[in-house]
């Protein structure tokens, strides 16, 4: 069974009286434990796709199933509860609450799910150890670096052991070294817990940490590249594919 | 850890936001509650105790405070909810349902609103209590004191509850309909340059370039600011209008006191009252340092509706020139048409004086011949001497004499007046109610009452305009505070690209000028025309305009001084 199975997703928006078709029948499957990235030039519909896949937005047409459960046609209320139990999210600008400590931010999904203190404690210890941020637990969000913030955000995303974690440009605000650290951290979480990851990014280096990269063009998934050798050669394959699709360097970096 | 623990931490962290919202609620409700307690006070609104031209002034600020509450609370609610957007965006993205979100927001909103209402009712009570304490003990107006008026609290509660509930439904509904992506990005959203700024850029490009950074702060949140500027201007205009009225009404009161008292002391010898010889009153006056230069005795007849006086007597004693034929009368309206009040000047066409004998109206005259006194009827008819004798002979009416005194110096006559009053009261041997009916009236007493009314009016206006200007300040200040986080972020960026602390301070100070001064200027201008028309009824239109303009200029000057002195580095 797939962690994510999206079929025939369409989405359009009304802008200044005109209809803009952003997604045109997207089909996408992510296997359990797979780490995939979606790339594409600006305006290709990456963020819209992510919003539809996470239930933040509803598709005009098509189905989205996570862990075999179709949720695209659920009510907003039901989608929120579904998201709470089955999904994690990582954002480019972290979206951590400044009013809370690192530990409290990470615990939020369990708190919203009304889990007992014992469950919270055990889960927190496990995730903190895995991410290597135990010393940051009681620090405020404004006291830690960008890389540490994103690791805390990863911790928050894995805390409720979801089927899949979605990343919206998760390294967009980070430098190359920190990007490497954060992506390695995600890979480690993916390998250890078997949680699937789907990352939307425009950065080849970030995408090269994934097992598979899908290319979105004109609202459709045009091509995909799988990692077969090392990261270096995977990066070259990604670049070649992007050039083949007509993307310039401005779209990539 | 539970969501309640998280909520407590959020409250502690965002305490400034909660406090600001709480204070906005408190101030708006306090203002209205205070005015409600004043206009619900039966003694204050009793025309017998407080001149209606004074007590009536409470309605404009009461309406303004109600409008302030109706518009200010929803805007404050919107600002408060906007400041929570990112937090709730994160919660929703993590799986908090909209229902849970509404519940938490509703809970917070209810706690803040109810505690603010309790504080406002208490503060409104204290303010109104101080108001009545000052007029009772400071100005010395008796018969008016603070009273518990449940109506006032009820009106405040109903208005406040309705407005806060509507504000929550409206703003909370919009908040809940926002998509998660929009909520998450709420604090970074930029706004398009409006037409006004584009126009300014074209008209005064040099100026706009020079103050580019300051205007970049001002350009934000256009819709909210347009509303706040408009409403603040209306408040300033109302305050200037009231102040203009106050400046014209005070001399108006004094002028009326003199105009309506052509004689310095007046009393009636009628119905067997005040029958002691005039010489005795003159002697008592002299004993108390008041010299009576002239005493006029004017015979009159009165019934339930009219005083009847003989044209011959009036012409002889007061120096008039009325020519009234037998069988006719002249309606005399003893009013000053420029006193600012509306008067019923409907003339009587005919009166029956004896049996079937009727008098016909020969016209009317508007002129104050003698002072008002409880022993005189409200309206006066001047009749021919022979008709007057017929009237005097009719025993169904009272016949008597008005004693009209002219003093050498009326300003110093108060002691003498009191002595004569006491003497007449002692000699009449009647109860207090009857005494009041036949008591003398005097120019000095009326003048003193007018002075007291004037002081009362000035206090009322200072109190009212003080509260209204506080509301105006709060309107602007609260929005600047609501934008504080955003401003701080902008200031950090400005510092990063090399702007010096001093330059940023200058920009923020200039921004504050652009925030506080336009409503003051617009409000002052807005008040000029209404002020002219309102005060022209006293014949003081120009003075009203001048007073409002001076008030506005003084306000602007005070604001400029305060803004210049405010900390240059403070973003608020």
PDB file of N, CA and C in Angstrom, chain B residues 22-53:
ATOM      1  N   UNK B  22      -7.796  44.470  25.820  1.00  0.00           N
ATOM      2  CA  UNK B  22      -8.535  44.691  27.069  1.00  0.00           C
ATOM      3  C   UNK B  22      -8.726  46.196  27.303  1.00  0.00           C
ATOM      4  N   UNK B  23      -7.639  46.951  27.146  1.00  0.00           N
ATOM      5  CA  UNK B  23      -7.714  48.397  27.400  1.00  0.00           C
ATOM      6  C   UNK B  23      -8.627  49.103  26.395  1.00  0.00           C
ATOM      7  N   UNK B  24      -8.586  48.660  25.146  1.00  0.00           N
ATOM      8  CA  UNK B  24      -9.467  49.248  24.129  1.00  0.00           C
ATOM      9  C   UNK B  24     -10.920  49.035  24.542  1.00  0.00           C
ATOM     10  N   UNK B  25     -11.227  47.806  24.974  1.00  0.00           N
ATOM     11  CA  UNK B  25     -12.595  47.483  25.408  1.00  0.00           C
ATOM     12  C   UNK B  25     -12.979  48.321  26.627  1.00  0.00           C
ATOM     13  N   UNK B  26     -12.062  48.377  27.585  1.00  0.00           N
ATOM     14  CA  UNK B  26     -12.349  49.106  28.833  1.00  0.00           C
ATOM     15  C   UNK B  26     -12.608  50.584  28.527  1.00  0.00           C
ATOM     16  N   UNK B  27     -11.732  51.182  27.749  1.00  0.00           N
ATOM     17  CA  UNK B  27     -11.855  52.631  27.540  1.00  0.00           C
ATOM     18  C   UNK B  27     -13.149  52.973  26.799  1.00  0.00           C
ATOM     19  N   UNK B  28     -13.467  52.187  25.753  1.00  0.00           N
ATOM     20  CA  UNK B  28     -14.681  52.489  24.982  1.00  0.00           C
ATOM     21  C   UNK B  28     -15.932  52.326  25.861  1.00  0.00           C
ATOM     22  N   UNK B  29     -15.973  51.257  26.638  1.00  0.00           N
ATOM     23  CA  UNK B  29     -17.156  51.011  27.475  1.00  0.00           C
ATOM     24  C   UNK B  29     -17.215  51.989  28.647  1.00  0.00           C
ATOM     25  N   UNK B  30     -16.046  52.353  29.183  1.00  0.00           N
ATOM     26  CA  UNK B  30     -16.005  53.309  30.297  1.00  0.00           C
ATOM     27  C   UNK B  30     -16.608  54.645  29.866  1.00  0.00           C
ATOM     28  N   UNK B  31     -16.167  55.079  28.708  1.00  0.00           N
ATOM     29  CA  UNK B  31     -16.620  56.364  28.166  1.00  0.00           C
ATOM     30  C   UNK B  31     -18.151  56.384  28.068  1.00  0.00           C
ATOM     31  N   UNK B  32     -18.693  55.332  27.474  1.00  0.00           N
ATOM     32  CA  UNK B  32     -20.140  55.298  27.296  1.00  0.00           C
ATOM     33  C   UNK B  32     -20.858  55.172  28.641  1.00  0.00           C
ATOM     34  N   UNK B  33     -20.320  54.294  29.514  1.00  0.00           N
ATOM     35  CA  UNK B  33     -20.961  54.068  30.820  1.00  0.00           C
ATOM     36  C   UNK B  33     -21.015  55.385  31.612  1.00  0.00           C
ATOM     37  N   UNK B  34     -19.914  56.135  31.550  1.00  0.00           N
ATOM     38  CA  UNK B  34     -19.853  57.408  32.282  1.00  0.00           C
ATOM     39  C   UNK B  34     -20.941  58.364  31.780  1.00  0.00           C
ATOM     40  N   UNK B  35     -21.030  58.520  30.461  1.00  0.00           N
ATOM     41  CA  UNK B  35     -22.047  59.422  29.916  1.00  0.00           C
ATOM     42  C   UNK B  35     -23.457  58.898  30.206  1.00  0.00           C
ATOM     43  N   UNK B  36     -23.610  57.566  30.141  1.00  0.00           N
ATOM     44  CA  UNK B  36     -24.927  56.980  30.421  1.00  0.00           C
ATOM     45  C   UNK B  36     -25.346  57.276  31.858  1.00  0.00           C
ATOM     46  N   UNK B  37     -24.379  57.185  32.782  1.00  0.00           N
ATOM     47  CA  UNK B  37     -24.695  57.476  34.187  1.00  0.00           C
ATOM     48  C   UNK B  37     -25.052  58.945  34.383  1.00  0.00           C
ATOM     49  N   UNK B  38     -24.483  59.798  33.535  1.00  0.00           N
ATOM     50  CA  UNK B  38     -24.801  61.230  33.664  1.00  0.00           C
ATOM     51  C   UNK B  38     -26.170  61.518  33.045  1.00  0.00           C
ATOM     52  N   UNK B  39     -26.393  60.995  31.804  1.00  0.00           N
ATOM     53  CA  UNK B  39     -27.685  61.357  31.190  1.00  0.00           C
ATOM     54  C   UNK B  39     -28.860  60.570  31.779  1.00  0.00           C
ATOM     55  N   UNK B  40     -28.557  59.507  32.564  1.00  0.00           N
ATOM     56  CA  UNK B  40     -29.648  58.787  33.230  1.00  0.00           C
ATOM     57  C   UNK B  40     -29.950  59.368  34.611  1.00  0.00           C
ATOM     58  N   UNK B  41     -29.136  60.325  35.034  1.00  0.00           N
ATOM     59  CA  UNK B  41     -29.332  60.897  36.370  1.00  0.00           C
ATOM     60  C   UNK B  41     -30.568  61.812  36.350  1.00  0.00           C
ATOM     61  N   UNK B  42     -31.608  61.464  37.089  1.00  0.00           N
ATOM     62  CA  UNK B  42     -32.857  62.251  37.002  1.00  0.00           C
ATOM     63  C   UNK B  42     -32.675  63.702  37.417  1.00  0.00           C
ATOM     64  N   UNK B  43     -31.843  63.935  38.432  1.00  0.00           N
ATOM     65  CA  UNK B  43     -31.652  65.311  38.894  1.00  0.00           C
ATOM     66  C   UNK B  43     -30.919  66.139  37.847  1.00  0.00           C
ATOM     67  N   UNK B  44     -29.889  65.539  37.217  1.00  0.00           N
ATOM     68  CA  UNK B  44     -29.114  66.265  36.217  1.00  0.00           C
ATOM     69  C   UNK B  44     -29.974  66.640  35.012  1.00  0.00           C
ATOM     70  N   UNK B  45     -30.907  65.751  34.654  1.00  0.00           N
ATOM     71  CA  UNK B  45     -31.717  66.010  33.481  1.00  0.00           C
ATOM     72  C   UNK B  45     -32.993  66.797  33.814  1.00  0.00           C
ATOM     73  N   UNK B  46     -33.172  67.151  35.095  1.00  0.00           N
ATOM     74  CA  UNK B  46     -34.338  67.925  35.495  1.00  0.00           C
ATOM     75  C   UNK B  46     -34.104  69.405  35.194  1.00  0.00           C
ATOM     76  N   UNK B  47     -34.908  69.941  34.296  1.00  0.00           N
ATOM     77  CA  UNK B  47     -34.737  71.330  33.877  1.00  0.00           C
ATOM     78  C   UNK B  47     -34.899  72.338  35.000  1.00  0.00           C
ATOM     79  N   UNK B  48     -35.592  71.934  36.067  1.00  0.00           N
ATOM     80  CA  UNK B  48     -35.778  72.828  37.213  1.00  0.00           C
ATOM     81  C   UNK B  48     -34.470  72.977  37.997  1.00  0.00           C
ATOM     82  N   UNK B  49     -33.609  71.950  37.901  1.00  0.00           N
ATOM     83  CA  UNK B  49     -32.363  71.974  38.687  1.00  0.00           C
ATOM     84  C   UNK B  49     -31.178  72.402  37.821  1.00  0.00           C
ATOM     85  N   UNK B  50     -31.060  71.771  36.657  1.00  0.00           N
ATOM     86  CA  UNK B  50     -29.958  72.118  35.751  1.00  0.00           C
ATOM     87  C   UNK B  50     -30.545  72.637  34.449  1.00  0.00           C
ATOM     88  N   UNK B  51     -30.080  73.817  34.067  1.00  0.00           N
ATOM     89  CA  UNK B  51     -30.548  74.437  32.826  1.00  0.00           C
ATOM     90  C   UNK B  51     -30.432  73.434  31.680  1.00  0.00           C
ATOM     91  N   UNK B  52     -31.518  73.282  30.920  1.00  0.00           N
ATOM     92  CA  UNK B  52     -31.509  72.268  29.859  1.00  0.00           C
ATOM     93  C   UNK B  52     -30.475  72.573  28.783  1.00  0.00           C
ATOM     94  N   UNK B  53     -30.091  73.851  28.656  1.00  0.00           N
ATOM     95  CA  UNK B  53     -29.064  74.178  27.665  1.00  0.00           C
ATOM     96  C   UNK B  53     -27.710  73.630  28.104  1.00  0.00           C
TER      97      UNK B  53
END
